[in-house]
Amino acid sequence: MALLTPKDEAVATLEGQLRECFARLVYSHKTHEKQGDLCAETLRRFKIGQIALSAITTSGTLAVLFTEDFLLKAMTALVSLITLFISGYMKGFDPGAVAQKHRDTAADMWAIRESYLSLLTDLMSRTIDEKTACERRDQLQDALAAIYKSAPRTTPKAYRLAQKALQMKEDYTFNPGEIDKFLPPALKRG
């Protein structure tokens, strides 16, 4: 086994750090995507619930006009109160806006993620030197810190979904044949 020169060791150490940063960012990006999906699903459920409760309330109100059944009146009033409660809750909690914030955060992270990938490629192909790579890494870390500062919190459930997508479903991975399908003939390998 060949011994690494101090310069090669320094580049290998820098590469290792960049790979770690890239991997963490891939998880953060996917977690925010999944959290956005969860919030959108919550919104969908609330909207369906509101529609169903409104339909029940309307039906009960119309039925009350034609009957004196106390139980029907009480149930209509109860459903109406539940509808009011949900509407009030939705006024203070907007899962649609939260979902969009997670999607925006994921989009911002995607740009940084791709920049880390490019930086790794440039470092490994030796198109940039170690000093330039460190400067670009520091810039990416500053940009990412700004994104994290304003990012909404994610949940363990979103992380588990991201983990499943990345590890089991292999999101963001392609075999060479798949990549060739996306490229024009002049850029295909096979």
PDB file of C-alpha atoms in Angstrom:
ATOM      1  CA  MET A   1       0.000   0.000   0.000  1.00  0.00           C
ATOM      2  CA  ALA A   2       1.460   3.348  -1.048  1.00  0.00           C
ATOM      3  CA  LEU A   3       2.001   5.988   1.587  1.00  0.00           C
ATOM      4  CA  LEU A   4       0.135   9.240   1.124  1.00  0.00           C
ATOM      5  CA  THR A   5       2.045  12.476   1.048  1.00  0.00           C
ATOM      6  CA  PRO A   6       0.965  15.128   3.554  1.00  0.00           C
ATOM      7  CA  LYS A   7      -0.738  17.018   0.693  1.00  0.00           C
ATOM      8  CA  ASP A   8      -2.629  13.871  -0.370  1.00  0.00           C
ATOM      9  CA  GLU A   9      -3.659  13.265   3.250  1.00  0.00           C
ATOM     10  CA  ALA A  10      -4.917  16.847   3.530  1.00  0.00           C
ATOM     11  CA  VAL A  11      -6.964  16.464   0.336  1.00  0.00           C
ATOM     12  CA  ALA A  12      -8.343  13.118   1.551  1.00  0.00           C
ATOM     13  CA  THR A  13      -9.327  14.724   4.864  1.00  0.00           C
ATOM     14  CA  LEU A  14     -11.012  17.619   3.076  1.00  0.00           C
ATOM     15  CA  GLU A  15     -12.785  15.201   0.749  1.00  0.00           C
ATOM     16  CA  GLY A  16     -14.023  13.218   3.751  1.00  0.00           C
ATOM     17  CA  GLN A  17     -15.445  16.344   5.352  1.00  0.00           C
ATOM     18  CA  LEU A  18     -17.128  17.422   2.112  1.00  0.00           C
ATOM     19  CA  ARG A  19     -18.648  13.964   1.686  1.00  0.00           C
ATOM     20  CA  GLU A  20     -20.055  14.135   5.240  1.00  0.00           C
ATOM     21  CA  CYS A  21     -21.502  17.600   4.607  1.00  0.00           C
ATOM     22  CA  PHE A  22     -23.014  16.419   1.345  1.00  0.00           C
ATOM     23  CA  ALA A  23     -24.590  13.339   2.954  1.00  0.00           C
ATOM     24  CA  ARG A  24     -26.087  15.343   5.835  1.00  0.00           C
ATOM     25  CA  LEU A  25     -27.480  17.827   3.356  1.00  0.00           C
ATOM     26  CA  VAL A  26     -29.032  15.078   1.238  1.00  0.00           C
ATOM     27  CA  TYR A  27     -30.882  13.887   4.347  1.00  0.00           C
ATOM     28  CA  SER A  28     -31.929  17.395   5.386  1.00  0.00           C
ATOM     29  CA  HIS A  29     -33.176  18.164   1.882  1.00  0.00           C
ATOM     30  CA  LYS A  30     -35.210  14.959   1.656  1.00  0.00           C
ATOM     31  CA  THR A  31     -36.539  15.395   5.219  1.00  0.00           C
ATOM     32  CA  HIS A  32     -37.893  18.852   4.360  1.00  0.00           C
ATOM     33  CA  GLU A  33     -39.497  17.439   1.214  1.00  0.00           C
ATOM     34  CA  LYS A  34     -41.170  14.710   3.262  1.00  0.00           C
ATOM     35  CA  GLN A  35     -42.251  17.180   5.971  1.00  0.00           C
ATOM     36  CA  GLY A  36     -43.839  19.329   3.260  1.00  0.00           C
ATOM     37  CA  ASP A  37     -45.709  16.257   2.026  1.00  0.00           C
ATOM     38  CA  LEU A  38     -46.912  15.486   5.562  1.00  0.00           C
ATOM     39  CA  CYS A  39     -48.167  19.050   6.061  1.00  0.00           C
ATOM     40  CA  ALA A  40     -49.941  18.992   2.696  1.00  0.00           C
ATOM     41  CA  GLU A  41     -51.637  15.725   3.696  1.00  0.00           C
ATOM     42  CA  THR A  42     -52.712  17.280   7.009  1.00  0.00           C
ATOM     43  CA  LEU A  43     -54.231  20.203   5.104  1.00  0.00           C
ATOM     44  CA  ARG A  44     -56.047  17.824   2.780  1.00  0.00           C
ATOM     45  CA  ARG A  45     -57.529  15.917   5.720  1.00  0.00           C
ATOM     46  CA  PHE A  46     -58.657  19.084   7.476  1.00  0.00           C
ATOM     47  CA  LYS A  47     -60.291  20.401   4.302  1.00  0.00           C
ATOM     48  CA  ILE A  48     -62.145  17.129   3.713  1.00  0.00           C
ATOM     49  CA  GLY A  49     -63.236  17.135   7.370  1.00  0.00           C
ATOM     50  CA  GLN A  50     -64.486  20.709   7.081  1.00  0.00           C
ATOM     51  CA  ILE A  51     -66.465  19.887   3.953  1.00  0.00           C
ATOM     52  CA  ALA A  52     -67.983  16.770   5.515  1.00  0.00           C
ATOM     53  CA  LEU A  53     -68.905  18.574   8.737  1.00  0.00           C
ATOM     54  CA  SER A  54     -70.376  21.487   6.795  1.00  0.00           C
ATOM     55  CA  ALA A  55     -72.479  19.081   4.746  1.00  0.00           C
ATOM     56  CA  ILE A  56     -73.721  17.360   7.916  1.00  0.00           C
ATOM     57  CA  THR A  57     -74.476  20.716   9.555  1.00  0.00           C
ATOM     58  CA  THR A  58     -76.369  21.935   6.486  1.00  0.00           C
ATOM     59  CA  SER A  59     -78.339  18.691   6.235  1.00  0.00           C
ATOM     60  CA  GLY A  60     -79.156  18.817   9.947  1.00  0.00           C
ATOM     61  CA  THR A  61     -80.227  22.454   9.736  1.00  0.00           C
ATOM     62  CA  LEU A  62     -82.554  21.704   6.834  1.00  0.00           C
ATOM     63  CA  ALA A  63     -83.979  18.675   8.649  1.00  0.00           C
ATOM     64  CA  VAL A  64     -84.612  20.748  11.794  1.00  0.00           C
ATOM     65  CA  LEU A  65     -86.894  22.990   9.729  1.00  0.00           C
ATOM     66  CA  PHE A  66     -89.208  20.048   9.107  1.00  0.00           C
ATOM     67  CA  THR A  67     -89.081  18.225  12.442  1.00  0.00           C
ATOM     68  CA  GLU A  68     -89.158  18.874  16.163  1.00  0.00           C
ATOM     69  CA  ASP A  69     -86.756  16.041  17.057  1.00  0.00           C
ATOM     70  CA  PHE A  70     -84.612  17.282  19.960  1.00  0.00           C
ATOM     71  CA  LEU A  71     -81.848  14.712  19.326  1.00  0.00           C
ATOM     72  CA  LEU A  72     -81.507  15.927  15.721  1.00  0.00           C
ATOM     73  CA  LYS A  73     -81.284  19.540  16.926  1.00  0.00           C
ATOM     74  CA  ALA A  74     -78.664  18.615  19.548  1.00  0.00           C
ATOM     75  CA  MET A  75     -76.557  16.627  17.052  1.00  0.00           C
ATOM     76  CA  THR A  76     -76.754  19.462  14.506  1.00  0.00           C
ATOM     77  CA  ALA A  77     -75.652  21.961  17.151  1.00  0.00           C
ATOM     78  CA  LEU A  78     -72.783  19.674  18.231  1.00  0.00           C
ATOM     79  CA  VAL A  79     -71.556  19.165  14.660  1.00  0.00           C
ATOM     80  CA  SER A  80     -71.835  22.912  14.099  1.00  0.00           C
ATOM     81  CA  LEU A  81     -69.683  23.561  17.188  1.00  0.00           C
ATOM     82  CA  ILE A  82     -67.090  21.043  16.007  1.00  0.00           C
ATOM     83  CA  THR A  83     -67.032  22.753  12.603  1.00  0.00           C
ATOM     84  CA  LEU A  84     -66.545  26.118  14.301  1.00  0.00           C
ATOM     85  CA  PHE A  85     -63.718  24.705  16.447  1.00  0.00           C
ATOM     86  CA  ILE A  86     -61.913  23.258  13.423  1.00  0.00           C
ATOM     87  CA  SER A  87     -62.328  26.484  11.466  1.00  0.00           C
ATOM     88  CA  GLY A  88     -60.921  28.468  14.390  1.00  0.00           C
ATOM     89  CA  TYR A  89     -58.026  26.048  14.742  1.00  0.00           C
ATOM     90  CA  MET A  90     -57.264  26.308  11.025  1.00  0.00           C
ATOM     91  CA  LYS A  91     -57.176  30.104  11.291  1.00  0.00           C
ATOM     92  CA  GLY A  92     -54.200  29.895  13.661  1.00  0.00           C
ATOM     93  CA  PHE A  93     -52.551  26.884  12.025  1.00  0.00           C
ATOM     94  CA  ASP A  94     -52.049  26.851   8.270  1.00  0.00           C
ATOM     95  CA  PRO A  95     -50.602  23.495   7.170  1.00  0.00           C
ATOM     96  CA  GLY A  96     -50.585  24.717   3.561  1.00  0.00           C
ATOM     97  CA  ALA A  97     -48.268  27.616   4.391  1.00  0.00           C
ATOM     98  CA  VAL A  98     -46.073  25.333   6.506  1.00  0.00           C
ATOM     99  CA  ALA A  99     -45.904  22.816   3.641  1.00  0.00           C
ATOM    100  CA  GLN A 100     -44.825  25.579   1.263  1.00  0.00           C
ATOM    101  CA  LYS A 101     -42.151  26.760   3.714  1.00  0.00           C
ATOM    102  CA  HIS A 102     -40.726  23.222   3.833  1.00  0.00           C
ATOM    103  CA  ARG A 103     -40.791  23.007   0.034  1.00  0.00           C
ATOM    104  CA  ASP A 104     -39.019  26.376  -0.242  1.00  0.00           C
ATOM    105  CA  THR A 105     -36.405  25.255   2.286  1.00  0.00           C
ATOM    106  CA  ALA A 106     -35.868  22.017   0.344  1.00  0.00           C
ATOM    107  CA  ALA A 107     -35.470  23.992  -2.891  1.00  0.00           C
ATOM    108  CA  ASP A 108     -32.865  26.246  -1.281  1.00  0.00           C
ATOM    109  CA  MET A 109     -31.055  23.202   0.102  1.00  0.00           C
ATOM    110  CA  TRP A 110     -31.088  21.536  -3.294  1.00  0.00           C
ATOM    111  CA  ALA A 111     -28.963  24.320  -4.767  1.00  0.00           C
ATOM    112  CA  ILE A 112     -26.419  23.992  -1.948  1.00  0.00           C
ATOM    113  CA  ARG A 113     -26.483  20.190  -2.223  1.00  0.00           C
ATOM    114  CA  GLU A 114     -25.666  20.355  -5.917  1.00  0.00           C
ATOM    115  CA  SER A 115     -22.887  22.863  -5.196  1.00  0.00           C
ATOM    116  CA  TYR A 116     -21.341  20.436  -2.702  1.00  0.00           C
ATOM    117  CA  LEU A 117     -21.482  17.715  -5.335  1.00  0.00           C
ATOM    118  CA  SER A 118     -19.786  20.001  -7.852  1.00  0.00           C
ATOM    119  CA  LEU A 119     -17.167  20.961  -5.280  1.00  0.00           C
ATOM    120  CA  LEU A 120     -16.415  17.302  -4.601  1.00  0.00           C
ATOM    121  CA  THR A 121     -16.148  16.654  -8.328  1.00  0.00           C
ATOM    122  CA  ASP A 122     -13.830  19.625  -8.832  1.00  0.00           C
ATOM    123  CA  LEU A 123     -11.624  18.603  -5.908  1.00  0.00           C
ATOM    124  CA  MET A 124     -11.371  14.975  -6.984  1.00  0.00           C
ATOM    125  CA  SER A 125     -10.701  15.848 -10.622  1.00  0.00           C
ATOM    126  CA  ARG A 126      -8.081  18.324  -9.405  1.00  0.00           C
ATOM    127  CA  THR A 127      -9.607  21.222 -11.345  1.00  0.00           C
ATOM    128  CA  ILE A 128      -9.349  23.252  -8.127  1.00  0.00           C
ATOM    129  CA  ASP A 129      -6.710  23.273  -5.445  1.00  0.00           C
ATOM    130  CA  GLU A 130      -7.181  22.596  -1.744  1.00  0.00           C
ATOM    131  CA  LYS A 131      -7.238  26.292  -0.787  1.00  0.00           C
ATOM    132  CA  THR A 132      -9.966  27.113  -3.320  1.00  0.00           C
ATOM    133  CA  ALA A 133     -11.959  24.088  -2.188  1.00  0.00           C
ATOM    134  CA  CYS A 134     -11.762  25.292   1.426  1.00  0.00           C
ATOM    135  CA  GLU A 135     -12.943  28.769   0.434  1.00  0.00           C
ATOM    136  CA  ARG A 136     -15.900  27.357  -1.498  1.00  0.00           C
ATOM    137  CA  ARG A 137     -16.727  24.989   1.361  1.00  0.00           C
ATOM    138  CA  ASP A 138     -16.809  27.914   3.780  1.00  0.00           C
ATOM    139  CA  GLN A 139     -19.109  29.859   1.445  1.00  0.00           C
ATOM    140  CA  LEU A 140     -21.448  26.876   1.167  1.00  0.00           C
ATOM    141  CA  GLN A 141     -21.488  26.432   4.942  1.00  0.00           C
ATOM    142  CA  ASP A 142     -22.390  30.116   5.397  1.00  0.00           C
ATOM    143  CA  ALA A 143     -25.191  29.860   2.823  1.00  0.00           C
ATOM    144  CA  LEU A 144     -26.490  26.681   4.428  1.00  0.00           C
ATOM    145  CA  ALA A 145     -26.393  28.233   7.904  1.00  0.00           C
ATOM    146  CA  ALA A 146     -28.648  31.036   6.631  1.00  0.00           C
ATOM    147  CA  ILE A 147     -31.102  28.470   5.250  1.00  0.00           C
ATOM    148  CA  TYR A 148     -31.141  26.483   8.494  1.00  0.00           C
ATOM    149  CA  LYS A 149     -31.696  29.658  10.511  1.00  0.00           C
ATOM    150  CA  SER A 150     -35.045  30.306   8.853  1.00  0.00           C
ATOM    151  CA  ALA A 151     -36.005  26.681   8.193  1.00  0.00           C
ATOM    152  CA  PRO A 152     -39.110  25.285   9.893  1.00  0.00           C
ATOM    153  CA  ARG A 153     -38.638  22.323  12.202  1.00  0.00           C
ATOM    154  CA  THR A 154     -39.072  18.793  10.940  1.00  0.00           C
ATOM    155  CA  THR A 155     -40.444  15.762  12.749  1.00  0.00           C
ATOM    156  CA  PRO A 156     -38.994  12.314  13.412  1.00  0.00           C
ATOM    157  CA  LYS A 157     -41.690  10.911  11.113  1.00  0.00           C
ATOM    158  CA  ALA A 158     -40.431  13.041   8.207  1.00  0.00           C
ATOM    159  CA  TYR A 159     -36.872  11.901   8.915  1.00  0.00           C
ATOM    160  CA  ARG A 160     -37.931   8.234   8.904  1.00  0.00           C
ATOM    161  CA  LEU A 161     -39.728   8.770   5.587  1.00  0.00           C
ATOM    162  CA  ALA A 162     -36.636  10.471   4.163  1.00  0.00           C
ATOM    163  CA  GLN A 163     -34.427   7.661   5.412  1.00  0.00           C
ATOM    164  CA  LYS A 164     -36.685   5.074   3.780  1.00  0.00           C
ATOM    165  CA  ALA A 165     -36.745   7.021   0.509  1.00  0.00           C
ATOM    166  CA  LEU A 166     -32.977   7.390   0.406  1.00  0.00           C
ATOM    167  CA  GLN A 167     -31.951   3.958   1.656  1.00  0.00           C
ATOM    168  CA  MET A 168     -34.655   1.600   0.443  1.00  0.00           C
ATOM    169  CA  LYS A 169     -36.153   3.370  -2.539  1.00  0.00           C
ATOM    170  CA  GLU A 170     -32.762   4.800  -3.514  1.00  0.00           C
ATOM    171  CA  ASP A 171     -34.020   8.283  -4.348  1.00  0.00           C
ATOM    172  CA  TYR A 172     -31.368  10.347  -6.145  1.00  0.00           C
ATOM    173  CA  THR A 173     -29.549   7.301  -7.462  1.00  0.00           C
ATOM    174  CA  PHE A 174     -29.418   6.174 -11.061  1.00  0.00           C
ATOM    175  CA  ASN A 175     -27.786   3.344 -12.890  1.00  0.00           C
ATOM    176  CA  PRO A 176     -25.731   4.272 -15.976  1.00  0.00           C
ATOM    177  CA  GLY A 177     -28.485   3.137 -18.357  1.00  0.00           C
ATOM    178  CA  GLU A 178     -31.019   5.433 -16.698  1.00  0.00           C
ATOM    179  CA  ILE A 179     -28.671   8.400 -16.986  1.00  0.00           C
ATOM    180  CA  ASP A 180     -28.112   7.702 -20.674  1.00  0.00           C
ATOM    181  CA  LYS A 181     -31.882   7.874 -21.267  1.00  0.00           C
ATOM    182  CA  PHE A 182     -31.851  11.519 -20.174  1.00  0.00           C
ATOM    183  CA  LEU A 183     -28.874  12.580 -22.291  1.00  0.00           C
ATOM    184  CA  PRO A 184     -28.640  13.469 -25.967  1.00  0.00           C
ATOM    185  CA  PRO A 185     -26.848  10.868 -28.140  1.00  0.00           C
ATOM    186  CA  ALA A 186     -23.520  12.739 -28.164  1.00  0.00           C
ATOM    187  CA  LEU A 187     -23.295  12.504 -24.349  1.00  0.00           C
ATOM    188  CA  LYS A 188     -24.315   8.868 -23.908  1.00  0.00           C
ATOM    189  CA  ARG A 189     -21.746   6.313 -22.758  1.00  0.00           C
ATOM    190  CA  GLY A 190     -23.260   3.148 -24.119  1.00  0.00           C
TER     191      GLY A 190
END
